[in-house]
Coordinates of C-alpha atoms and ligand atoms in Angstrom, one line a residue:
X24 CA 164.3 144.0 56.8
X25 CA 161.3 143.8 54.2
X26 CA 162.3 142.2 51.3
X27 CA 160.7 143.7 47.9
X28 CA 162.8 142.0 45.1
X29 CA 162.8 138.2 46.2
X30 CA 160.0 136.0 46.0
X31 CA 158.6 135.2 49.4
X32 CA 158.5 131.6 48.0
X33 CA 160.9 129.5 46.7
X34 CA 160.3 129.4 43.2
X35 CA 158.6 131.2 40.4
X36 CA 156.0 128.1 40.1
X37 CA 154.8 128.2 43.8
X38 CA 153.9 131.7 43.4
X39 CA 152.3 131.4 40.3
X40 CA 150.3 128.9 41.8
X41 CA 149.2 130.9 45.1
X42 CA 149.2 134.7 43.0
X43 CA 148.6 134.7 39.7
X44 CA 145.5 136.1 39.0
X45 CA 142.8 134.1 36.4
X46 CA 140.3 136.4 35.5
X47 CA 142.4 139.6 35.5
X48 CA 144.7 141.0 33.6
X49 CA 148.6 140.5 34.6
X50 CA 151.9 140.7 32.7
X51 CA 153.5 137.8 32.0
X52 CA 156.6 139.5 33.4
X53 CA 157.9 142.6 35.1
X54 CA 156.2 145.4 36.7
X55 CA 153.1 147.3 35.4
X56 CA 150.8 150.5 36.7
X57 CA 148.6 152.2 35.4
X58 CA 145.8 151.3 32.3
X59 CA 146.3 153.8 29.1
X60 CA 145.2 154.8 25.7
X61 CA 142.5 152.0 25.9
X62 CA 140.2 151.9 22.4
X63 CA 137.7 149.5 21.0
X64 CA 138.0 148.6 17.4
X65 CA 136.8 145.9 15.0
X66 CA 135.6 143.5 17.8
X67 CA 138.8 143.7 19.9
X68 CA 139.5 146.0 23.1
X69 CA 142.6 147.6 23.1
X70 CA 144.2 147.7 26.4
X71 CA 147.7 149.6 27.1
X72 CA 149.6 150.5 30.1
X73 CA 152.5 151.6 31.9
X74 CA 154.9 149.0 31.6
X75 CA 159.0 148.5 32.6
X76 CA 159.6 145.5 31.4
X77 CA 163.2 145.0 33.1
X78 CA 162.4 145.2 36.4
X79 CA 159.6 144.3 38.9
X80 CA 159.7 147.6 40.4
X81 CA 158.6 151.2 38.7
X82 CA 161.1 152.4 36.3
X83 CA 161.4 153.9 32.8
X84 CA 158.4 154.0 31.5
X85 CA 156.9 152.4 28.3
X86 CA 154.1 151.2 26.9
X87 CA 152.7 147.9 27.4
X88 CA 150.0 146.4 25.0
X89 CA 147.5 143.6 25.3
X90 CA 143.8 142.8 23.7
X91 CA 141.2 140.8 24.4
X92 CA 137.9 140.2 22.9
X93 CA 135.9 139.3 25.8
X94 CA 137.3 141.1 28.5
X95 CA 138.7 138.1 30.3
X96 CA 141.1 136.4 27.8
X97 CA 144.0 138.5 27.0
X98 CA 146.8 138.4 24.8
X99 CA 149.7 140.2 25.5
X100 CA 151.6 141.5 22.5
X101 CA 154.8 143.3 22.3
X102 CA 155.4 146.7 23.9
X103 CA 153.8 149.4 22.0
X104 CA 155.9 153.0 22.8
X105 CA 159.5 152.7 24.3
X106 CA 161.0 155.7 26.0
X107 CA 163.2 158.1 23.5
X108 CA 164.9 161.1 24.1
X109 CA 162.2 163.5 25.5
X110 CA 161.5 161.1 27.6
X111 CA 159.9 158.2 29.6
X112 CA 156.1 157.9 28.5
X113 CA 154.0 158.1 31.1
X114 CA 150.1 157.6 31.1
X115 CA 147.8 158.8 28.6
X116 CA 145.1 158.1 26.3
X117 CA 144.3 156.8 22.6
X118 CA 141.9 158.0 20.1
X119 CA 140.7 156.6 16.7
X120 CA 140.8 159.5 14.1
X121 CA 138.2 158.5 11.8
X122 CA 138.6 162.4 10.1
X123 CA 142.1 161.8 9.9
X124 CA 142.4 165.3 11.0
X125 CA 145.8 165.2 12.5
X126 CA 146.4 164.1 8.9
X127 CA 148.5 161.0 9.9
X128 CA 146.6 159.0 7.7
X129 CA 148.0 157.4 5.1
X130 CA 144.3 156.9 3.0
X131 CA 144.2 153.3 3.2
X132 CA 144.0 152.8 7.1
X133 CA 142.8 154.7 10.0
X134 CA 145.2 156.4 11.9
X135 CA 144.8 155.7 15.7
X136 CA 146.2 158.5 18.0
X137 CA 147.7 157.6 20.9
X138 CA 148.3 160.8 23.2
X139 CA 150.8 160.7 26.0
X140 CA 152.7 162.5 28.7
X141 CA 156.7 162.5 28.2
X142 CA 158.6 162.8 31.8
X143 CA 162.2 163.9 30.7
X144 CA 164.1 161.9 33.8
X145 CA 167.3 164.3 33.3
X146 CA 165.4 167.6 33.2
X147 CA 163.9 166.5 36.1
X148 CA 167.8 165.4 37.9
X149 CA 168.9 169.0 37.0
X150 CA 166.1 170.5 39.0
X151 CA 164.4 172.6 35.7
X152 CA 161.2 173.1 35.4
X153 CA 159.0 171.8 33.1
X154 CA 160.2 168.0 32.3
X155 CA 156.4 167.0 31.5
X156 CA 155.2 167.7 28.3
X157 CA 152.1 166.2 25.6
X158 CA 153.5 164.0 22.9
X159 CA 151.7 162.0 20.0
X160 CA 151.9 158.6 18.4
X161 CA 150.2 157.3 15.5
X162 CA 149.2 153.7 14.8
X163 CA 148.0 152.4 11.3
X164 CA 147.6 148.6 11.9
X165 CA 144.6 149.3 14.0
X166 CA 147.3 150.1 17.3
X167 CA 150.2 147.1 17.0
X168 CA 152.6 149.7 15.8
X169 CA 153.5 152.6 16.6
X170 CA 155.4 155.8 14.9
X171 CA 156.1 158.6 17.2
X172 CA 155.1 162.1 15.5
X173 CA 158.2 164.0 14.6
X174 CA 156.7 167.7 16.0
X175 CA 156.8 165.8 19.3
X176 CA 156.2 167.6 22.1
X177 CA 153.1 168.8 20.6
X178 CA 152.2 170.7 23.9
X179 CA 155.2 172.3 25.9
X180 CA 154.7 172.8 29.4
X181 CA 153.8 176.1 30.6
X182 CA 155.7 175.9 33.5
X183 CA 154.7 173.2 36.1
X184 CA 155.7 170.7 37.9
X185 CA 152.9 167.9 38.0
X186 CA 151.7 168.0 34.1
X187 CA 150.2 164.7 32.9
X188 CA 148.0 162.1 31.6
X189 CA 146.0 163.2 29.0
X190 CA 142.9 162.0 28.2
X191 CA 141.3 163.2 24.9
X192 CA 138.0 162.8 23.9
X193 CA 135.8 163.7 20.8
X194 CA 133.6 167.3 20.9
X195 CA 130.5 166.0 19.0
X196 CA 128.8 169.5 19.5
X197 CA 131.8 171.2 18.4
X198 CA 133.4 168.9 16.2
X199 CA 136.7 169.5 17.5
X200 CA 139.2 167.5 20.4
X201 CA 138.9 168.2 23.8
X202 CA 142.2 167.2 26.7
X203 CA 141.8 166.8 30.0
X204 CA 145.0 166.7 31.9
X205 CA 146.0 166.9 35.6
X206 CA 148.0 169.3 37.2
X207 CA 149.2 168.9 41.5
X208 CA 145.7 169.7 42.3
X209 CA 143.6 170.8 39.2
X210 CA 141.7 169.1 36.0
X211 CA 143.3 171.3 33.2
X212 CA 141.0 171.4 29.2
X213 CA 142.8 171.8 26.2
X214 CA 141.2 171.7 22.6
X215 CA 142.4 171.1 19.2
X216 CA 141.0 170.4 15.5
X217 CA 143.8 168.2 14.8
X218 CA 145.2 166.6 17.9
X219 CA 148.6 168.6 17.2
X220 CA 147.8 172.3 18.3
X221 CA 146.0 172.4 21.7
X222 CA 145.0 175.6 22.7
X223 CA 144.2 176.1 26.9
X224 CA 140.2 176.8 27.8
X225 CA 140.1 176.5 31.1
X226 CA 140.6 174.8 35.0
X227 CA 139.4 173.0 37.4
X228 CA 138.7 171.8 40.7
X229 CA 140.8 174.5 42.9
X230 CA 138.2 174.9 45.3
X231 CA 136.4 170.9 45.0
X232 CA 137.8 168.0 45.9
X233 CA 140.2 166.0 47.7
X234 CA 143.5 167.7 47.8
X235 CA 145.7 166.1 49.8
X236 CA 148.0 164.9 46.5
X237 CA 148.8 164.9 43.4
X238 CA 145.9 165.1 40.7
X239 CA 146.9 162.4 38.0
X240 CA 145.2 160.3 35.4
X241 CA 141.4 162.1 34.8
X242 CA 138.5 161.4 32.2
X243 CA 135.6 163.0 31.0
X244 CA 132.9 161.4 29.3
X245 CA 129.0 161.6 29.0
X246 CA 126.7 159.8 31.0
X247 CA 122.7 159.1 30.7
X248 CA 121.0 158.8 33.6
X249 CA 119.1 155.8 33.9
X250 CA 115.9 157.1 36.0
X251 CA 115.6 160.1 33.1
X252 CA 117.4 159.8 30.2
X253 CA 119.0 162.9 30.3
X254 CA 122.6 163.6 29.9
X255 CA 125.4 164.7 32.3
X256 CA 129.1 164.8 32.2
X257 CA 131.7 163.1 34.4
X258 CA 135.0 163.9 35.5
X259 CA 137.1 161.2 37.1
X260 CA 140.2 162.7 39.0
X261 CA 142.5 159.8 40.7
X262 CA 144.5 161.8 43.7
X263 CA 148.1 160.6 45.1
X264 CA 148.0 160.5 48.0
X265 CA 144.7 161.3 49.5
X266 CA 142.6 158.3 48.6
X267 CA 139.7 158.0 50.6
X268 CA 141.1 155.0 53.2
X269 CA 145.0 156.8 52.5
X270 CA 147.4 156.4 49.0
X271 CA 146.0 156.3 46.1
X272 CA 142.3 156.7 45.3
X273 CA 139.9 157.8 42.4
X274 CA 137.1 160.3 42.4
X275 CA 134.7 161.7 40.6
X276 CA 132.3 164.6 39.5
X277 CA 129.2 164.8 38.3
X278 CA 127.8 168.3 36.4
X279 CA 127.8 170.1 32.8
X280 CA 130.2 170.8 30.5
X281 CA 129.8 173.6 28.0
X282 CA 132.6 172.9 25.5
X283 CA 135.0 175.4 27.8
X284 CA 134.2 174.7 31.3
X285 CA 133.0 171.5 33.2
X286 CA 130.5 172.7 36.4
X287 CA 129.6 170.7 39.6
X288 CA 125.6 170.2 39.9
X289 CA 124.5 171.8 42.7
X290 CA 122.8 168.5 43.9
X291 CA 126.3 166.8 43.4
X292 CA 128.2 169.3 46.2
X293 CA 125.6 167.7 49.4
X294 CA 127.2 164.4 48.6
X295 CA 130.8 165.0 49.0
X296 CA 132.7 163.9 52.3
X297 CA 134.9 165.0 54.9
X298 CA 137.9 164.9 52.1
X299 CA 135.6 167.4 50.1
X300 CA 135.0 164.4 47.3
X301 CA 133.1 161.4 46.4
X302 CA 135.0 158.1 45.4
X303 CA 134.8 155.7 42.3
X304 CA 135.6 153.3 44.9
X305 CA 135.9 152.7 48.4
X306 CA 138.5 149.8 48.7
X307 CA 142.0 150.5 48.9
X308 CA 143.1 149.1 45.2
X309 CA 141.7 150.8 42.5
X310 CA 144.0 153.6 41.1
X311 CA 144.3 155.4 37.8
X312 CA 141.2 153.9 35.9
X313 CA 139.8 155.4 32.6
X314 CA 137.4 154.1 30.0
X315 CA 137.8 152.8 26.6
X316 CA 136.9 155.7 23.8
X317 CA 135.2 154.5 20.5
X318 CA 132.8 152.0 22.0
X319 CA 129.9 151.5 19.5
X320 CA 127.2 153.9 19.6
X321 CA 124.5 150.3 19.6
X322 CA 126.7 149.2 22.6
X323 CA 126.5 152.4 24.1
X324 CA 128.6 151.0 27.2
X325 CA 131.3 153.3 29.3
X326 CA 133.6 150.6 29.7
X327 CA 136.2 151.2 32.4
X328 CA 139.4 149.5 33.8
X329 CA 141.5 150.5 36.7
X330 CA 145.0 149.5 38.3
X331 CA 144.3 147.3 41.0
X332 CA 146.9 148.6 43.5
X333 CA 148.0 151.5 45.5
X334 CA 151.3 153.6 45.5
X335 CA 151.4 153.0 49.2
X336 CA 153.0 149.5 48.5
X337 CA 152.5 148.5 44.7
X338 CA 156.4 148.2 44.7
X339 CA 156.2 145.8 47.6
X340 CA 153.7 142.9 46.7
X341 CA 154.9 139.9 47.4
X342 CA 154.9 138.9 43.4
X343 CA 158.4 138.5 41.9
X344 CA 157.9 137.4 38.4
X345 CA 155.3 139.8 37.6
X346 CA 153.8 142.7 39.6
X347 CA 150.5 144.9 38.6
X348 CA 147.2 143.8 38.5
X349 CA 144.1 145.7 36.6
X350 CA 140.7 145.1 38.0
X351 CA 137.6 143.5 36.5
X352 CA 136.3 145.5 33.4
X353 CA 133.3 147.6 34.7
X354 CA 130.6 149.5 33.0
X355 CA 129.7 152.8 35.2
X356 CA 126.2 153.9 34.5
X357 CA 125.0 156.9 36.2
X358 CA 122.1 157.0 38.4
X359 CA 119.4 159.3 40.0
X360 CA 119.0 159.3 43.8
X361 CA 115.9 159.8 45.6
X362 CA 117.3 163.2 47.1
X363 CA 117.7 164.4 43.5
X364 CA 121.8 163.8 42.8
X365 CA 123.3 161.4 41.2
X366 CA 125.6 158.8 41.9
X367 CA 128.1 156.6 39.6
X368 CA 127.3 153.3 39.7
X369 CA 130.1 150.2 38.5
X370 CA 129.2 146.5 37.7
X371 CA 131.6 144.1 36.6
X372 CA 131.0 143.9 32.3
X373 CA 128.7 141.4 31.9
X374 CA 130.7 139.4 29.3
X375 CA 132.4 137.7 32.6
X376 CA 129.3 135.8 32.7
X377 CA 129.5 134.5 29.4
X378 CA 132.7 132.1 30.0
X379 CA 131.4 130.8 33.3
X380 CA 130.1 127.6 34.6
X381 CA 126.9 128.4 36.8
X382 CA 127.9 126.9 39.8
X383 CA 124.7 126.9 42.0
X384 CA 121.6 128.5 42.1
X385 CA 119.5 129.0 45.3
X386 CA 115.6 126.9 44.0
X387 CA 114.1 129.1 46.6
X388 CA 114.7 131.3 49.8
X389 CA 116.4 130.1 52.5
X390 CA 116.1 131.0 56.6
X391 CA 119.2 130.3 57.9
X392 CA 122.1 132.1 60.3
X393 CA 124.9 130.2 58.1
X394 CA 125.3 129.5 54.8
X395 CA 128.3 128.1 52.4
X396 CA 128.0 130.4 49.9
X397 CA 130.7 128.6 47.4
X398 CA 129.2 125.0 48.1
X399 CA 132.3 123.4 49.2
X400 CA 135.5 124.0 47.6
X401 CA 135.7 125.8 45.1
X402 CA 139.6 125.8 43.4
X403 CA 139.1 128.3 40.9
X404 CA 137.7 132.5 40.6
X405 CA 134.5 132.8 41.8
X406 CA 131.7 135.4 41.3
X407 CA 128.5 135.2 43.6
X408 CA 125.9 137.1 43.5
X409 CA 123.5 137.0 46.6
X410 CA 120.7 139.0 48.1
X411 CA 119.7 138.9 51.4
X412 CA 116.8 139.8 53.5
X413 CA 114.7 140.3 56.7
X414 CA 118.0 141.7 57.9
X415 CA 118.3 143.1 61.6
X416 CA 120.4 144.9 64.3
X417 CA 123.5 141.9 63.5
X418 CA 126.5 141.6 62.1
X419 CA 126.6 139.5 58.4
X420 CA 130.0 138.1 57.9
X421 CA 131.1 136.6 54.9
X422 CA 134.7 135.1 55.3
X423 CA 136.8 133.7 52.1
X424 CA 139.2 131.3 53.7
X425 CA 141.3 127.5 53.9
X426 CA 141.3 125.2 56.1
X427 CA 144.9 126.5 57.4
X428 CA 144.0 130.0 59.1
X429 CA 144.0 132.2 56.2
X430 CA 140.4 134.3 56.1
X431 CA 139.6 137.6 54.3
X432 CA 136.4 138.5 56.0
X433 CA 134.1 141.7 54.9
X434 CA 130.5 142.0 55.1
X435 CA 127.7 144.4 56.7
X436 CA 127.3 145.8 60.2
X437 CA 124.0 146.5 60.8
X438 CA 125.0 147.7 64.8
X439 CA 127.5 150.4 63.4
X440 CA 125.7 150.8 59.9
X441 CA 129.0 149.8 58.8
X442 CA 130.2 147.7 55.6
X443 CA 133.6 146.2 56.5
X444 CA 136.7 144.5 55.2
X445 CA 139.3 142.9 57.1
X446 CA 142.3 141.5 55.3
X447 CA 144.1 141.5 58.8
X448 CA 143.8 137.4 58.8
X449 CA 145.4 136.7 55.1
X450 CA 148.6 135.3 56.1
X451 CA 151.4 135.8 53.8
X452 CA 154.1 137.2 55.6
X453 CA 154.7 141.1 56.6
X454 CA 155.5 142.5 52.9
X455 CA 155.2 146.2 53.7
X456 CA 154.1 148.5 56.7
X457 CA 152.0 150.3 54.8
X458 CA 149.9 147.5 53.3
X459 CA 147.4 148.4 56.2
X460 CA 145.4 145.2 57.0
X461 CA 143.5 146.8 59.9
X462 CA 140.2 146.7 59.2
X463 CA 138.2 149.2 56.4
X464 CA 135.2 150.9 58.2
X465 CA 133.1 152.5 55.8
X466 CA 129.9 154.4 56.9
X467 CA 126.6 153.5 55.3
X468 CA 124.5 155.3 57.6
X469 CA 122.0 153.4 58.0
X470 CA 120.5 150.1 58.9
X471 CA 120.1 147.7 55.7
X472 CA 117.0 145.1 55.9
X473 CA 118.3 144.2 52.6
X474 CA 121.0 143.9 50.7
X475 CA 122.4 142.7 47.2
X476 CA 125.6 141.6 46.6
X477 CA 128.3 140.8 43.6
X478 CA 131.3 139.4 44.3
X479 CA 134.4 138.8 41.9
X480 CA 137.5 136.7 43.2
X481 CA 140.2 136.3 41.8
X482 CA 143.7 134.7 43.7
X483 CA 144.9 137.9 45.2
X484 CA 142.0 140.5 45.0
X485 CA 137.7 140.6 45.6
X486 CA 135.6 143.2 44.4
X487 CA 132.8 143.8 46.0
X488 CA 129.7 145.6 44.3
X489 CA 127.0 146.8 46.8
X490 CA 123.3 147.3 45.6
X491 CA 124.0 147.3 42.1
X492 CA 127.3 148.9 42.4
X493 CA 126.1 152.2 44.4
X494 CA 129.4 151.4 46.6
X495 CA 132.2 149.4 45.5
X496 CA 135.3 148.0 47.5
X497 CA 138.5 146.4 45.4
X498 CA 141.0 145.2 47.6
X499 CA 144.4 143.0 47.2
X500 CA 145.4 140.3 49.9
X501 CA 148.0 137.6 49.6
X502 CA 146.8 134.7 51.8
X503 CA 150.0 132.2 52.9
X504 CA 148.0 128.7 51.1
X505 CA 145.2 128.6 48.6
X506 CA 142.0 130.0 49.5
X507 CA 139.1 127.8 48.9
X508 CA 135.6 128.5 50.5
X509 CA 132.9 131.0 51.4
X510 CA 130.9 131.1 53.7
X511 CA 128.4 133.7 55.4
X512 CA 127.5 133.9 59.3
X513 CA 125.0 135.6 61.7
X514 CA 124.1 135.4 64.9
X515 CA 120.1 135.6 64.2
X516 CA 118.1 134.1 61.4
X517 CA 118.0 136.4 58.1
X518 CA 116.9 134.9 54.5
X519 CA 118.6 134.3 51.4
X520 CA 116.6 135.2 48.4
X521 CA 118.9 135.0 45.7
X522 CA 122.2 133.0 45.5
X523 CA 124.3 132.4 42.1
X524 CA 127.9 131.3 42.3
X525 CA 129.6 131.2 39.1
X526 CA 133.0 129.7 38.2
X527 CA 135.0 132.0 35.6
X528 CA 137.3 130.4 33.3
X529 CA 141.2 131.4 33.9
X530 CA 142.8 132.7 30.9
X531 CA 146.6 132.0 32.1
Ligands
FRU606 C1 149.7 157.4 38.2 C2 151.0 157.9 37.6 C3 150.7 158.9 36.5 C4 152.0 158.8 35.6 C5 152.3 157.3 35.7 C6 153.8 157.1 35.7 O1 149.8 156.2 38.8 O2 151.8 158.5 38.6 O3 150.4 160.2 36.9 O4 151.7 159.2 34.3 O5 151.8 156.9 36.9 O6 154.0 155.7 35.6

């Protein structure tokens, strides 16, 4: 039998050692999902997220709190909302109400709003409808405590079964709040003036989209397009299951919004796949992710953070103290093919760069069939960035591996016009049948004679940005010793034209 509660090693410290991240953001202790109510404020990044902090499995559900002013040291403070009795809080977001037009305020401070769903575990035991309703919390120490608002639930549930995760966002056109909240398979918007009376404006997605789960955690946000400088809005719709390699998987649309109704762009609908959607990401561990509201305007960033796991086995990884992972902090920028739609693309925030030691840099290109990307041993994270050219009909395999057997190989397949990922030779022992390690095909449909890479890894994930983030691929592994080094093969000469391998600084 599979074991999910013990530690596959023998103590706490062992597995620290082999699978506790550096560069990403972990608990100390006990299980975590999903990111939530993430805001930016005086300097510091406010990150919270669904949190039980007595087990290392999913239970009741509270929120969990941490900051960090640089996106890769955190500080974990204590948790923010406990359960009460309406309920466990599940996901949602967090707004800063400069206005103070909830009229939480108390004058002095602003009142940060925190917006959440409450699941009512006993409703839900007794087989009644309705056991997932909107409640409110306010915060006015800039979000380390909390006060639940008394009118709680401040939106009742009109009758459904999935009814969660709102994200809220600010109507600058209309000066008002807007909601967006999933239901089983639709994106449902909600307005309000004060964050306490929503009133219902519309749906969508019935007939768009992957549907093979449960909609849950969504966003909407603008976007400028780089090429153009014109605006369009996003909608990022996480499904469960249904993700695009199976369990859990984000994605997203691209069209207009008119302060009632969010429209696909014609151009967007000739991009979707078989599954009727496009993906944020094309790994198998990126679930749940939204984006920080009340970024500067002079930053003018969409800052975005997801879970890095998948419900298929998050419950199973073979961490005991601690399990839940996020991913890098990314920005998404959006992006105007040559075929006229446009694509979301996601690059690691570029304040990783600024606590790193640049490891190596390539003086000039290099012809070569093999290369050691991480220059020997490398015992920390390490980001690379590398570009290659004068590619042909060949296989490019980069492997991250020891000298014992354990290799986590990925790279492009310029026979199949495939990239691939094959964590099927990490070797910690069988955790979970549904932790698939055969290897992850996806189709790039053509034949790349170049091709730029970024590269973040960390103990027990990579994520992998293609061409400047136009695909990405986060995956978890769990290798049985230390991985150390990187290297990249071919069978015919190709060039190196750009190589930079960067050592991040842990924060644990
Ligand atoms: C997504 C999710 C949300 C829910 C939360 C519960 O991973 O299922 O829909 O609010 O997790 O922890």
């Amino acid at each position: 039998m599979l074991k999910s509660s013990k530690s596959l090693y023998n103590n706490i410290s062992e597995e620290n050692r082999l699978y506790r991240p550096q560069i990403h953001f972990t608990p100390k202790a006990k299980w975590m999902n999903d990111p939530n109510g993430m805001f930016f404020l005086n300097g510091t990044y406010h990150l919270f997220y669904q949190y039980y902090p007595e087990g290392n499995v999913w239970g009741p559900m509270h929120w969990g709190h941490a900051t960090s002013k640089d996106f890769i040291n955190w500080t974990e403070h204590g948790i923010a909302l406990y359960p009460d009795e309406l309920g466990y809080i599940f996901s949602g977001s967090a707004v800063v109400d400069y206005n103070n037009t909830s009229g939480l305020g108390d004058g002095d401070s602003v009142p940060i709003i925190a917006i959440f769903t409450y699941h009512d575990p006993e409703k839900e035991k007794r087989g009644e409808e309705g056991y997932q309703t909107q409640g409110i919390a306010y915060s006015l120490d800039e979000g380390f405590t909390w006060e639940k608002y008394q009118g709680n639930p401040v939106l009742s549930n009109p009758g459904l079964k999935d009814f969660r995760d709102p994200k809220v966002i600010w109507d600058e056109e209309r000066n008002r709040w807007l909601m967006v909240l999933s239901t089983y398979a639709e994106t449902l918007f909600y307005r309000s003036e004060n964050l306490i009376n929503w009133k219902y404006v519309s749906s969508f997605g019935k007939d768009i989209g992957a549907h093979e789960g449960v909609w849950e955690c969504p966003d909407l946000f603008q976007l400028e397009v780089n090429e153009t400088g014109e605006k369009k809005w996003v909608l990022l719709q996480s499904i469960n299951p249904g993700g695009p390699n199976g369990g859990s998987g984000t994605q997203y649309f691209i069209g207009g919004f008119d302060g009632e109704k969010f429209t696909v762009d014609r151009s967007f609908k000739k991009q979707l796949d078989e599954n009727g959607a496009v993906w944020l990401d094309y790994g198998r561990d990126n679930y749940a992710g939204v984006t920080w509201s009340n970024v500067p305007k002079e930053d003018g960033r969409r800052l975005f953070i997801g879970w890095m796991s998948n419900w298929n086995y998050a419950d199973k990884v073979p961490t005991y103290e601690w399990r839940g992972t996020m991913t890098i902090p990314r920005e998404l920028k959006l992006r105007l093919k040559e075929d006229g739609s446009y694509i979301i693309k996601s690059l690691p925030v570029k304040e990783l760069f600024n606590n790193s030691d640049l490891m190596y840099t390539l003086k000039k290109p290099l012809k070569t069939t093999i290369c050691d990307v991480s220059k020997g041993s490398f015992e920390s994270s390490i980001v690379f960035k590398i570009s290659l050219d004068d590619l042909s009909s060949q296989v490019y395999t980069f492997s991250w591996s020891n000298n014992k057997g354990d290799s986590l190989e990925f790279g492009l397949d310029n026979v199949s016009e495939t990239f691939f990922i094959d964590r099927s030779k990490v070797g910690a022992p069988k955790f979970s049948d549904q932790f698939l390690t055969e290897k992850l095909i996806y189709e790039l449909k053509k034949q790349y004679k170049k091709l730029a890479l970024e590269v973040v890894i960390d103990k027990t994930s990579i994520e992998i940005f293609l061409n400047e983030g136009e695909h990405v691929f986060t995956e978890i592994f769990f290798p049985k010793y230390k991985m150390t080094q990187m290297s990249l093969f071919s069978d015919k000469e190709f060039t190196i034209k750009n190589l930079k391998t960067y050592k991040i600084k842990s924060y644990v």
